Amino acid sequence: MTKKTTEKQRLRAPSKRSLASRSRILDAAETVFARDGFEGAKVRDIAALAEVPLGLVNHHGGSKEALFREVVERRAEELARLRLEALAQAKGQGALDLTAILGCFFRPYLAKAAGSDPQWLAYARLVAMVSADPAWADISTDLFDPTAQRFMDEICALHPKVSRAVVAEGFVYSVAALLAFLTSEWRIAALASQSDAQASVEGLVAFCAAGCAARIAQAET
Amino acid sequence: MTKKTTEKQRLRAPSKRSLASRSRILDAAETVFARDGFEGAKVRDIAALAEVPLGLVNHHGGSKEALFREVVERRAEELARLRLEALAQAKGQGALDLTAILGCFFRPYLAKAAGSDPQWLAYARLVAMVSADPAWADISTDLFDPTAQRFMDEICALHPKVSRAVVAEGFVYSVAALLAFLTSEWRIAALASQSDAQASVEGLVAFCAAGCAARIAQAET
DNA sequence: GCTTATTTTGAACAATGGTTCAATTTAAGA
DNA sequence: TCTTAAATTGAACCATTGTTCAAAATAAGC
């Protein structure tokens, strides 16, 4: 079984033109969903932004909900891979402290957001939406939680005496701070400048690392 | 001018019955908005939950947007008052450190959420919605920012050498952590137990105070 | 108790928005 | 080149939903 069983049987390969349409639709959906939320987003707005007829959105994306899931999934895999790679590389260079671990979790995202592809900033809003709304809990479970668990494993290894619940608490607060950073207007502006972005990231990491350390120390006493 | 000029002229006092309807509608709106978001919420659901005819919602609440604003405003004033009172009282008992200042900001909210009125938990979701969505920026500016500025003044006074931007950064991250705490499923469960609630709050305050302190220390060097 | 502003009710309206579909065009595979 | 699956198009469908309205019921003010 080399392919997912959910994949529809195809008698022909998709044409280059259809691939381009599909890509434009996903990009437009990402932008509109991030801007207006799931309920607020209109399939017609997505079609208009992608410059395709209305019917084509459903043809390529399926239902509105399926389209949303696909948009979220599209970048989640790449992001998870980058994070785990950063963690593996850092571990190869010696023992990790809290700051280093959180840095491996934060930096790949921030590098993308500050990078050339502006769609990554829209994606941050999608992650915040999914994280905040219990209706999308299954997406979090499937796409985000495994990586988070991996990083929490690392922190737990650093502090064998504290419960995983305490580590999770600090981690959740840290992710909340990260999302606040990425979705706030003034930070987005800061990300435009390379030096400002660097300083901002260090500030965020310092905040979260010290916060986690304090919470863990509190539990240890 | 003892009354707001925007207030409609009234020839008669509202009846007790109309006051009860109005209150039930606002409570229902709070619950439904918190559960489904602004776009996802249906005026019909609000009417059904309040057990009033559909038309009565518009009669008392005005447009859907006006109703949402009123629901948010309703508790904002009380919350702001409690926070400022806590701050004033703490200042009367001696010099404040970072932990004490943040405690004055966090505890009134958490006490309400852990208290007898379950609607305060729904309200936390509304605050998170308003904070996250740029479309409601004017609500944040009017209702939330003044109190936040007051608390940041206090932190700035503690650390005269660091820029207000650095203080604001830590404060925003702290509020994000607070909202993550209040809107996450597992924390809500913890709030049910008085002792668990106490421990959770201390953990949150410890995280944010240490985070802010680290960010400020980083800026001072 | 009378008057009348206010509240309540149920229905209807008009616009919105997700989805479906038949017909047409395009291009992949042989 | 020929066949035909896939992609595209534009329109229509139909449930949903915010809002309005006129008539009836209620209760405040005198």
Short mmCIF file of C-alpha atoms (C1' of nucleotides) in Angstrom, two decimals:
data_model
loop_
_atom_site.label_atom_id
_atom_site.label_comp_id
_atom_site.label_asym_id
_atom_site.label_seq_id
_atom_site.Cartn_x
_atom_site.Cartn_y
_atom_site.Cartn_z
CA MET A 1 0.00 0.00 0.00
CA THR A 2 2.06 2.89 -1.23
CA LYS A 3 -0.81 5.35 -1.37
CA LYS A 4 -3.35 6.50 1.11
CA THR A 5 -6.51 4.47 0.79
CA THR A 6 -8.57 7.63 0.96
CA GLU A 7 -7.09 8.85 -2.30
CA LYS A 8 -9.47 8.68 -5.20
CA GLN A 9 -8.56 6.40 -8.05
CA ARG A 10 -7.15 8.39 -10.91
CA LEU A 11 -7.14 7.22 -14.49
CA ARG A 12 -5.11 10.16 -15.64
CA ALA A 13 -2.45 12.39 -14.20
CA PRO A 14 -3.61 15.93 -13.39
CA SER A 15 -2.70 18.45 -16.03
CA LYS A 16 -0.28 21.28 -15.46
CA ARG A 17 -3.12 23.76 -15.75
CA SER A 18 -5.23 22.01 -13.15
CA LEU A 19 -2.29 21.92 -10.77
CA ALA A 20 -1.91 25.67 -11.13
CA SER A 21 -5.62 26.24 -10.48
CA ARG A 22 -5.53 24.00 -7.47
CA SER A 23 -2.54 25.81 -6.06
CA ARG A 24 -4.10 29.22 -6.59
CA ILE A 25 -7.28 28.06 -4.87
CA LEU A 26 -5.38 26.76 -1.84
CA ASP A 27 -3.37 29.98 -1.56
CA ALA A 28 -6.51 32.09 -1.83
CA ALA A 29 -8.30 29.92 0.72
CA GLU A 30 -5.40 30.31 3.11
CA THR A 31 -5.51 34.08 2.82
CA VAL A 32 -9.28 34.38 3.15
CA PHE A 33 -9.60 31.87 5.99
CA ALA A 34 -6.83 33.65 7.89
CA ARG A 35 -8.42 37.03 7.31
CA ASP A 36 -12.09 36.21 7.98
CA GLY A 37 -12.10 33.00 10.02
CA PHE A 38 -13.79 29.80 8.93
CA GLU A 39 -17.39 30.94 9.25
CA GLY A 40 -16.62 34.43 8.03
CA ALA A 41 -14.81 33.23 4.92
CA LYS A 42 -16.95 32.97 1.79
CA VAL A 43 -16.24 30.45 -0.91
CA ARG A 44 -17.08 33.19 -3.38
CA ASP A 45 -14.32 35.38 -1.94
CA ILE A 46 -11.86 32.53 -2.30
CA ALA A 47 -12.92 31.98 -5.90
CA ALA A 48 -12.62 35.69 -6.64
CA LEU A 49 -9.14 35.96 -5.12
CA ALA A 50 -7.99 32.86 -6.99
CA GLU A 51 -9.60 34.24 -10.15
CA VAL A 52 -11.47 31.05 -10.90
CA PRO A 53 -15.20 30.36 -11.28
CA LEU A 54 -17.10 29.53 -8.13
CA GLY A 55 -17.72 25.90 -8.99
CA LEU A 56 -14.03 25.19 -9.41
CA VAL A 57 -13.35 25.74 -5.73
CA ASN A 58 -15.59 22.85 -4.75
CA HIS A 59 -14.29 20.75 -7.62
CA HIS A 60 -10.72 20.99 -6.35
CA GLY A 61 -11.17 21.60 -2.67
CA GLY A 62 -14.28 19.60 -1.92
CA SER A 63 -16.50 21.06 0.77
CA LYS A 64 -15.56 24.24 2.57
CA GLU A 65 -14.52 22.25 5.62
CA ALA A 66 -12.39 19.83 3.59
CA LEU A 67 -10.75 22.82 1.92
CA PHE A 68 -9.93 24.34 5.30
CA ARG A 69 -8.41 21.11 6.55
CA GLU A 70 -6.31 20.74 3.44
CA VAL A 71 -5.03 24.30 3.73
CA VAL A 72 -3.97 23.69 7.33
CA GLU A 73 -2.42 20.33 6.57
CA ARG A 74 -0.45 21.64 3.64
CA ARG A 75 2.11 23.51 5.72
CA ALA A 76 1.86 21.53 8.94
CA GLU A 77 3.97 18.67 7.65
CA GLU A 78 6.79 20.92 6.46
CA LEU A 79 6.77 22.87 9.71
CA ALA A 80 6.90 19.72 11.83
CA ARG A 81 9.80 18.43 9.75
CA LEU A 82 11.77 21.67 10.12
CA ARG A 83 11.24 21.68 13.86
CA LEU A 84 12.34 18.10 14.35
CA GLU A 85 15.35 18.66 12.13
CA ALA A 86 16.37 21.69 14.18
CA LEU A 87 16.01 19.65 17.34
CA ALA A 88 18.05 16.76 15.98
CA GLN A 89 20.79 19.05 14.75
CA ALA A 90 20.99 20.90 18.06
CA LYS A 91 21.17 17.66 19.97
CA GLY A 92 24.10 16.60 17.81
CA GLN A 93 26.01 19.65 18.99
CA GLY A 94 25.83 18.85 22.69
CA ALA A 95 23.44 18.86 25.63
CA LEU A 96 20.39 21.09 25.32
CA ASP A 97 19.03 23.53 27.86
CA LEU A 98 15.51 24.92 27.97
CA THR A 99 16.36 27.93 25.84
CA ALA A 100 17.87 25.75 23.14
CA ILE A 101 14.86 23.40 23.07
CA LEU A 102 12.33 26.20 22.79
CA GLY A 103 14.53 27.87 20.20
CA CYS A 104 14.31 24.75 18.03
CA PHE A 105 10.54 24.90 18.28
CA PHE A 106 10.18 28.63 17.65
CA ARG A 107 12.86 29.51 15.14
CA PRO A 108 11.79 27.44 12.13
CA TYR A 109 8.35 29.05 12.27
CA LEU A 110 9.73 32.52 12.78
CA ALA A 111 12.25 32.07 10.00
CA LYS A 112 9.44 31.13 7.63
CA ALA A 113 7.27 34.02 8.78
CA ALA A 114 10.13 36.47 8.29
CA GLY A 115 11.13 34.83 5.02
CA SER A 116 10.12 35.39 1.45
CA ASP A 117 6.80 33.56 1.43
CA PRO A 118 4.22 35.94 2.93
CA GLN A 119 1.67 33.12 3.10
CA TRP A 120 3.41 31.80 6.22
CA LEU A 121 2.14 34.80 8.16
CA ALA A 122 -1.42 33.97 7.14
CA TYR A 123 -0.75 30.44 8.22
CA ALA A 124 0.07 31.60 11.74
CA ARG A 125 -3.44 32.94 12.05
CA LEU A 126 -4.81 29.59 10.91
CA VAL A 127 -2.83 27.78 13.58
CA ALA A 128 -4.13 30.21 16.19
CA MET A 129 -7.70 29.58 14.98
CA VAL A 130 -7.29 25.81 15.10
CA SER A 131 -5.65 25.96 18.51
CA ALA A 132 -8.37 28.15 19.98
CA ASP A 133 -11.46 26.42 18.60
CA PRO A 134 -12.45 23.08 20.16
CA ALA A 135 -14.25 22.27 16.91
CA TRP A 136 -10.85 21.72 15.27
CA ALA A 137 -9.40 19.69 18.12
CA ASP A 138 -8.89 16.71 15.83
CA ILE A 139 -6.61 18.77 13.59
CA SER A 140 -4.48 19.74 16.56
CA THR A 141 -4.33 16.13 17.70
CA ASP A 142 -3.26 14.86 14.30
CA LEU A 143 -0.95 17.59 13.09
CA PHE A 144 0.40 19.62 15.99
CA ASP A 145 0.39 17.45 19.09
CA PRO A 146 2.93 14.81 17.98
CA THR A 147 5.66 17.41 17.50
CA ALA A 148 4.73 19.18 20.72
CA GLN A 149 4.95 15.88 22.59
CA ARG A 150 8.39 15.28 21.13
CA PHE A 151 9.62 18.63 22.44
CA MET A 152 8.02 18.07 25.82
CA ASP A 153 9.83 14.74 26.01
CA GLU A 154 13.04 16.67 25.70
CA ILE A 155 12.13 19.09 28.47
CA CYS A 156 11.00 16.25 30.69
CA ALA A 157 14.36 14.56 30.17
CA LEU A 158 16.01 17.74 31.41
CA HIS A 159 13.87 17.74 34.54
CA PRO A 160 13.12 14.14 35.46
CA LYS A 161 11.58 15.04 38.80
CA VAL A 162 8.73 17.27 37.62
CA SER A 163 5.48 15.90 36.29
CA ARG A 164 4.69 16.03 32.62
CA ALA A 165 1.65 18.15 33.47
CA VAL A 166 3.88 20.94 34.73
CA VAL A 167 6.00 20.80 31.60
CA ALA A 168 2.88 20.82 29.43
CA GLU A 169 1.60 23.86 31.31
CA GLY A 170 4.71 25.84 30.52
CA PHE A 171 4.73 24.62 26.95
CA VAL A 172 1.11 25.67 26.36
CA TYR A 173 1.82 29.14 27.71
CA SER A 174 4.87 29.35 25.49
CA VAL A 175 2.93 28.40 22.38
CA ALA A 176 0.28 30.96 23.31
CA ALA A 177 3.00 33.61 23.51
CA LEU A 178 4.41 32.48 20.15
CA LEU A 179 1.01 32.77 18.49
CA ALA A 180 0.40 36.15 20.10
CA PHE A 181 3.71 37.23 18.64
CA LEU A 182 2.94 35.95 15.17
CA THR A 183 -0.62 37.24 14.94
CA SER A 184 -0.16 40.68 16.43
CA GLU A 185 -0.02 43.59 14.07
CA TRP A 186 3.02 45.32 15.43
CA ARG A 187 5.16 42.20 15.47
CA ILE A 188 4.38 41.47 11.87
CA ALA A 189 5.80 44.85 11.03
CA ALA A 190 8.91 44.06 13.05
CA LEU A 191 9.40 40.83 11.13
CA ALA A 192 9.94 42.86 8.00
CA SER A 193 13.30 44.04 9.29
CA GLN A 194 15.86 41.32 9.67
CA SER A 195 17.55 42.82 12.75
CA ASP A 196 14.27 43.65 14.47
CA ALA A 197 13.06 40.14 13.79
CA GLN A 198 16.17 38.71 15.37
CA ALA A 199 15.76 40.83 18.51
CA SER A 200 12.08 40.03 18.76
CA VAL A 201 12.70 36.32 18.54
CA GLU A 202 15.33 36.44 21.25
CA GLY A 203 12.93 38.36 23.47
CA LEU A 204 10.21 35.79 22.94
CA VAL A 205 12.54 32.88 23.63
CA ALA A 206 13.91 34.57 26.74
CA PHE A 207 10.40 35.15 28.06
CA CYS A 208 9.25 31.58 27.51
CA ALA A 209 12.43 29.88 28.70
CA ALA A 210 12.50 31.87 31.94
CA GLY A 211 8.77 31.31 32.40
CA CYS A 212 9.06 27.57 31.95
CA ALA A 213 12.10 27.41 34.20
CA ALA A 214 10.29 29.31 36.95
CA ARG A 215 7.21 27.10 36.70
CA ILE A 216 9.38 23.99 36.88
CA ALA A 217 11.39 25.36 39.79
CA GLN A 218 8.15 26.13 41.60
CA ALA A 219 7.05 22.52 41.16
CA GLU A 220 10.37 21.14 42.32
CA THR A 221 10.32 22.86 45.72
CA MET B 1 -25.13 66.01 30.62
CA THR B 2 -25.75 63.22 33.07
CA LYS B 3 -26.58 60.63 30.43
CA LYS B 4 -24.84 59.42 27.33
CA THR B 5 -26.09 61.36 24.34
CA THR B 6 -26.35 58.13 22.37
CA GLU B 7 -29.00 56.84 24.74
CA LYS B 8 -32.47 56.78 23.28
CA GLN B 9 -35.02 59.04 24.85
CA ARG B 10 -37.33 57.06 27.10
CA LEU B 11 -40.80 58.19 28.02
CA ARG B 12 -41.33 55.29 30.38
CA ALA B 13 -39.19 53.16 32.64
CA PRO B 14 -38.64 49.61 31.39
CA SER B 15 -40.88 47.06 33.01
CA LYS B 16 -39.58 44.30 35.24
CA ARG B 17 -40.57 41.74 32.65
CA SER B 18 -38.69 43.47 29.86
CA LEU B 19 -35.62 43.70 32.08
CA ALA B 20 -35.74 39.95 32.63
CA SER B 21 -36.08 39.27 28.90
CA ARG B 22 -33.24 41.57 28.13
CA SER B 23 -31.02 39.90 30.70
CA ARG B 24 -31.85 36.42 29.42
CA ILE B 25 -31.07 37.51 25.88
CA LEU B 26 -27.69 38.93 26.87
CA ASP B 27 -26.78 35.79 28.81
CA ALA B 28 -27.81 33.58 25.91
CA ALA B 29 -25.89 35.75 23.47
CA GLU B 30 -22.79 35.51 25.64
CA THR B 31 -22.98 31.73 25.70
CA VAL B 32 -23.64 31.32 21.98
CA PHE B 33 -21.06 33.90 20.87
CA ALA B 34 -18.45 32.24 23.09
CA ARG B 35 -19.31 28.79 21.77
CA ASP B 36 -19.66 29.53 18.05
CA GLY B 37 -17.80 32.78 17.44
CA PHE B 38 -19.38 35.90 16.00
CA GLU B 39 -19.99 34.65 12.48
CA GLY B 40 -20.86 31.15 13.63
CA ALA B 41 -23.42 32.34 16.16
CA LYS B 42 -27.01 32.47 14.91
CA VAL B 43 -29.51 34.94 16.25
CA ARG B 44 -32.04 32.10 16.18
CA ASP B 45 -29.84 30.04 18.52
CA ILE B 46 -29.63 32.96 20.90
CA ALA B 47 -33.40 33.40 20.81
CA ALA B 48 -33.92 29.68 21.39
CA LEU B 49 -31.54 29.56 24.34
CA ALA B 50 -33.14 32.63 25.87
CA GLU B 51 -36.58 31.14 25.17
CA VAL B 52 -37.88 34.26 23.51
CA PRO B 53 -39.24 34.82 20.00
CA LEU B 54 -36.73 35.67 17.32
CA GLY B 55 -37.84 39.25 16.86
CA LEU B 56 -37.31 40.08 20.50
CA VAL B 57 -33.56 39.64 20.18
CA ASN B 58 -33.30 42.46 17.70
CA HIS B 59 -35.76 44.55 19.66
CA HIS B 60 -33.60 44.43 22.79
CA GLY B 61 -30.15 43.88 21.39
CA GLY B 62 -30.31 45.81 18.15
CA SER B 63 -28.25 44.39 15.33
CA LYS B 64 -26.18 41.26 15.84
CA GLU B 65 -23.02 43.35 15.99
CA ALA B 66 -24.51 45.78 18.53
CA LEU B 67 -25.59 42.81 20.61
CA PHE B 68 -22.07 41.39 20.55
CA ARG B 69 -20.56 44.68 21.62
CA GLU B 70 -23.03 45.05 24.44
CA VAL B 71 -22.29 41.54 25.69
CA VAL B 72 -18.57 42.27 25.76
CA GLU B 73 -19.00 45.66 27.36
CA ARG B 74 -21.27 44.35 30.06
CA ARG B 75 -18.54 42.60 32.04
CA ALA B 76 -15.57 44.66 30.89
CA GLU B 77 -16.37 47.54 33.18
CA GLU B 78 -16.73 45.35 36.27
CA LEU B 79 -13.54 43.48 35.47
CA ALA B 80 -11.57 46.68 34.95
CA ARG B 81 -12.86 48.01 38.26
CA LEU B 82 -11.89 44.87 40.16
CA ARG B 83 -8.42 44.91 38.68
CA LEU B 84 -7.77 48.53 39.51
CA GLU B 85 -9.12 48.03 43.02
CA ALA B 86 -6.81 45.07 43.54
CA LEU B 87 -3.89 47.17 42.34
CA ALA B 88 -4.78 50.10 44.59
CA GLN B 89 -5.18 47.86 47.60
CA ALA B 90 -1.88 46.09 46.98
CA LYS B 91 -0.09 49.40 46.58
CA GLY B 92 -1.45 50.48 49.93
CA GLN B 93 0.28 47.55 51.56
CA GLY B 94 3.77 48.39 50.39
CA ALA B 95 6.01 48.40 47.33
CA LEU B 96 4.98 46.06 44.53
CA ASP B 97 7.16 43.65 42.62
CA LEU B 98 6.42 42.13 39.22
CA THR B 99 4.67 39.10 40.68
CA ALA B 100 2.38 41.26 42.76
CA ILE B 101 1.47 43.52 39.83
CA LEU B 102 0.63 40.63 37.54
CA GLY B 103 -1.26 38.98 40.37
CA CYS B 104 -3.50 42.03 40.64
CA PHE B 105 -4.22 41.77 36.94
CA PHE B 106 -4.80 38.02 36.85
CA ARG B 107 -6.50 37.17 40.11
CA PRO B 108 -9.76 39.13 39.82
CA TYR B 109 -10.44 37.43 36.50
CA LEU B 110 -9.50 34.01 37.78
CA ALA B 111 -11.55 34.48 40.93
CA LYS B 112 -14.58 35.27 38.82
CA ALA B 113 -13.95 32.33 36.49
CA ALA B 114 -13.59 29.96 39.43
CA GLY B 115 -16.53 31.54 41.21
CA SER B 116 -20.23 30.87 41.18
CA ASP B 117 -21.15 32.60 37.93
CA PRO B 118 -20.32 30.18 35.10
CA GLN B 119 -20.89 32.91 32.53
CA TRP B 120 -17.48 34.36 33.36
CA LEU B 121 -15.84 31.37 31.71
CA ALA B 122 -17.78 32.05 28.52
CA TYR B 123 -16.68 35.65 28.79
CA ALA B 124 -13.03 34.60 28.71
CA ARG B 125 -13.60 33.14 25.27
CA LEU B 126 -15.14 36.40 24.14
CA VAL B 127 -12.13 38.34 25.33
CA ALA B 128 -9.87 35.94 23.45
CA MET B 129 -11.96 36.44 20.30
CA VAL B 130 -11.87 40.21 20.57
CA SER B 131 -8.13 40.20 21.25
CA ALA B 132 -7.36 37.94 18.31
CA ASP B 133 -9.54 39.53 15.64
CA PRO B 134 -8.41 42.88 14.21
CA ALA B 135 -12.04 43.55 13.29
CA TRP B 136 -12.76 44.16 16.98
CA ALA B 137 -9.70 46.31 17.60
CA ASP B 138 -11.86 49.25 18.59
CA ILE B 139 -13.38 47.23 21.44
CA SER B 140 -9.91 46.39 22.73
CA THR B 141 -8.90 50.01 22.49
CA ASP B 142 -11.93 51.25 24.38
CA LEU B 143 -12.44 48.56 27.00
CA PHE B 144 -9.22 46.66 27.61
CA ASP B 145 -6.29 48.90 26.74
CA PRO B 146 -6.79 51.60 29.40
CA THR B 147 -6.48 49.07 32.23
CA ALA B 148 -3.56 47.36 30.56
CA GLN B 149 -1.81 50.69 30.19
CA ARG B 150 -2.34 51.37 33.88
CA PHE B 151 -0.64 48.10 34.81
CA MET B 152 2.19 48.69 32.39
CA ASP B 153 2.73 52.09 33.98
CA GLU B 154 3.30 50.24 37.22
CA ILE B 155 5.83 47.86 35.68
CA CYS B 156 7.61 50.73 33.94
CA ALA B 157 7.92 52.52 37.27
CA LEU B 158 9.64 49.42 38.63
CA HIS B 159 12.12 49.40 35.74
CA PRO B 160 12.68 53.01 34.68
CA LYS B 161 15.54 52.14 32.37
CA VAL B 162 13.75 49.80 29.98
CA SER B 163 11.58 51.03 27.15
CA ARG B 164 7.83 50.78 27.35
CA ALA B 165 7.93 48.57 24.25
CA VAL B 166 9.81 45.89 26.14
CA VAL B 167 7.33 46.03 29.00
CA ALA B 168 4.44 45.86 26.55
CA GLU B 169 6.02 42.82 24.92
CA GLY B 170 6.12 40.92 28.18
CA PHE B 171 2.64 42.07 29.08
CA VAL B 172 1.16 40.89 25.78
CA TYR B 173 2.78 37.48 26.19
CA SER B 174 1.42 37.31 29.72
CA VAL B 175 -2.11 38.12 28.64
CA ALA B 176 -1.83 35.50 25.91
CA ALA B 177 -0.85 32.94 28.53
CA LEU B 178 -3.74 34.03 30.73
CA LEU B 179 -6.22 33.60 27.89
CA ALA B 180 -4.72 30.24 26.98
CA PHE B 181 -5.22 29.24 30.57
CA LEU B 182 -8.82 30.40 30.71
CA THR B 183 -9.92 28.98 27.36
CA SER B 184 -8.24 25.61 27.51
CA GLU B 185 -10.41 22.64 28.31
CA TRP B 186 -8.24 21.06 30.97
CA ARG B 187 -7.77 24.26 32.92
CA ILE B 188 -11.48 24.87 33.09
CA ALA B 189 -11.83 21.52 34.76
CA ALA B 190 -9.10 22.45 37.23
CA LEU B 191 -10.93 25.64 38.11
CA ALA B 192 -13.75 23.54 39.49
CA SER B 193 -11.57 22.50 42.41
CA GLN B 194 -10.63 25.31 44.74
CA SER B 195 -7.18 23.93 45.59
CA ASP B 196 -6.34 23.04 42.00
CA ALA B 197 -7.43 26.48 40.92
CA GLN B 198 -5.15 28.06 43.48
CA ALA B 199 -2.15 26.01 42.34
CA SER B 200 -2.89 26.70 38.67
CA VAL B 201 -3.05 30.41 39.24
CA GLU B 202 0.25 30.42 41.11
CA GLY B 203 1.83 28.50 38.24
CA LEU B 204 0.54 30.97 35.69
CA VAL B 205 1.70 33.98 37.69
CA ALA B 206 5.11 32.41 38.25
CA PHE B 207 5.49 31.75 34.54
CA CYS B 208 4.57 35.26 33.48
CA ALA B 209 6.48 37.08 36.19
CA ALA B 210 9.68 35.19 35.46
CA GLY B 211 9.14 35.63 31.73
CA CYS B 212 8.66 39.37 32.03
CA ALA B 213 11.62 39.68 34.37
CA ALA B 214 13.87 37.80 31.96
CA ARG B 215 12.75 39.90 29.02
CA ILE B 216 13.38 43.09 30.97
CA ALA B 217 16.78 41.85 32.19
CA GLN B 218 17.71 41.01 28.62
CA ALA B 219 16.89 44.57 27.56
CA GLU B 220 18.84 46.10 30.44
CA THR B 221 22.14 44.50 29.51
"C1'" DG C 1 -59.48 53.11 35.31
"C1'" DC C 2 -57.86 55.24 31.11
"C1'" DT C 3 -54.50 56.24 28.00
"C1'" DT C 4 -50.64 55.08 25.48
"C1'" DA C 5 -45.84 53.88 25.20
"C1'" DT C 6 -43.54 49.65 25.43
"C1'" DT C 7 -43.05 44.85 24.93
"C1'" DT C 8 -44.19 40.61 22.79
"C1'" DT C 9 -45.39 37.63 19.01
"C1'" DG C 10 -45.36 35.23 14.68
"C1'" DA C 11 -44.74 35.76 10.16
"C1'" DA C 12 -42.55 37.27 6.13
"C1'" DC C 13 -38.85 39.40 3.50
"C1'" DA C 14 -34.59 39.78 1.15
"C1'" DA C 15 -30.01 38.73 0.87
"C1'" DT C 16 -26.44 35.54 1.50
"C1'" DG C 17 -23.76 31.57 0.69
"C1'" DG C 18 -22.54 26.45 0.15
"C1'" DT C 19 -23.39 23.14 -3.06
"C1'" DT C 20 -24.80 20.80 -7.35
"C1'" DC C 21 -25.12 20.11 -12.26
"C1'" DA C 22 -25.22 19.87 -17.32
"C1'" DA C 23 -22.72 21.54 -20.99
"C1'" DT C 24 -18.34 22.92 -22.87
"C1'" DT C 25 -13.44 22.97 -23.32
"C1'" DT C 26 -8.98 21.03 -22.62
"C1'" DA C 27 -5.36 17.81 -22.78
"C1'" DA C 28 -3.58 13.11 -21.37
"C1'" DG C 29 -2.88 8.36 -23.06
"C1'" DA C 30 -2.74 5.07 -26.80
"C1'" DT D 1 -4.85 11.46 -34.57
"C1'" DC D 2 -8.47 9.73 -31.84
"C1'" DT D 3 -10.63 8.72 -27.72
"C1'" DT D 4 -12.21 10.05 -23.40
"C1'" DA D 5 -11.25 11.32 -18.70
"C1'" DA D 6 -10.56 15.47 -16.43
"C1'" DA D 7 -11.04 20.39 -15.90
"C1'" DT D 8 -13.67 24.50 -16.59
"C1'" DT D 9 -17.69 27.39 -16.86
"C1'" DG D 10 -21.92 29.69 -15.69
"C1'" DA D 11 -26.12 29.09 -13.89
"C1'" DA D 12 -29.38 27.51 -10.76
"C1'" DC D 13 -30.84 25.51 -6.41
"C1'" DC D 14 -32.15 25.73 -1.81
"C1'" DA D 15 -31.33 26.02 2.97
"C1'" DT D 16 -29.87 29.48 6.10
"C1'" DT D 17 -30.04 33.79 8.43
"C1'" DG D 18 -30.25 38.83 9.79
"C1'" DT D 19 -33.69 42.00 9.76
"C1'" DT D 20 -38.25 44.18 9.50
"C1'" DC D 21 -43.14 44.75 10.39
"C1'" DA D 22 -47.93 44.94 11.78
"C1'" DA D 23 -50.91 43.35 15.08
"C1'" DA D 24 -51.75 41.92 19.81
"C1'" DA D 25 -50.71 41.93 24.73
"C1'" DT D 26 -48.84 44.21 28.62
"C1'" DA D 27 -48.02 47.53 32.08
"C1'" DA D 28 -46.35 52.33 33.32
"C1'" DG D 29 -47.96 57.12 34.34
"C1'" DC D 30 -51.60 60.05 35.45
#
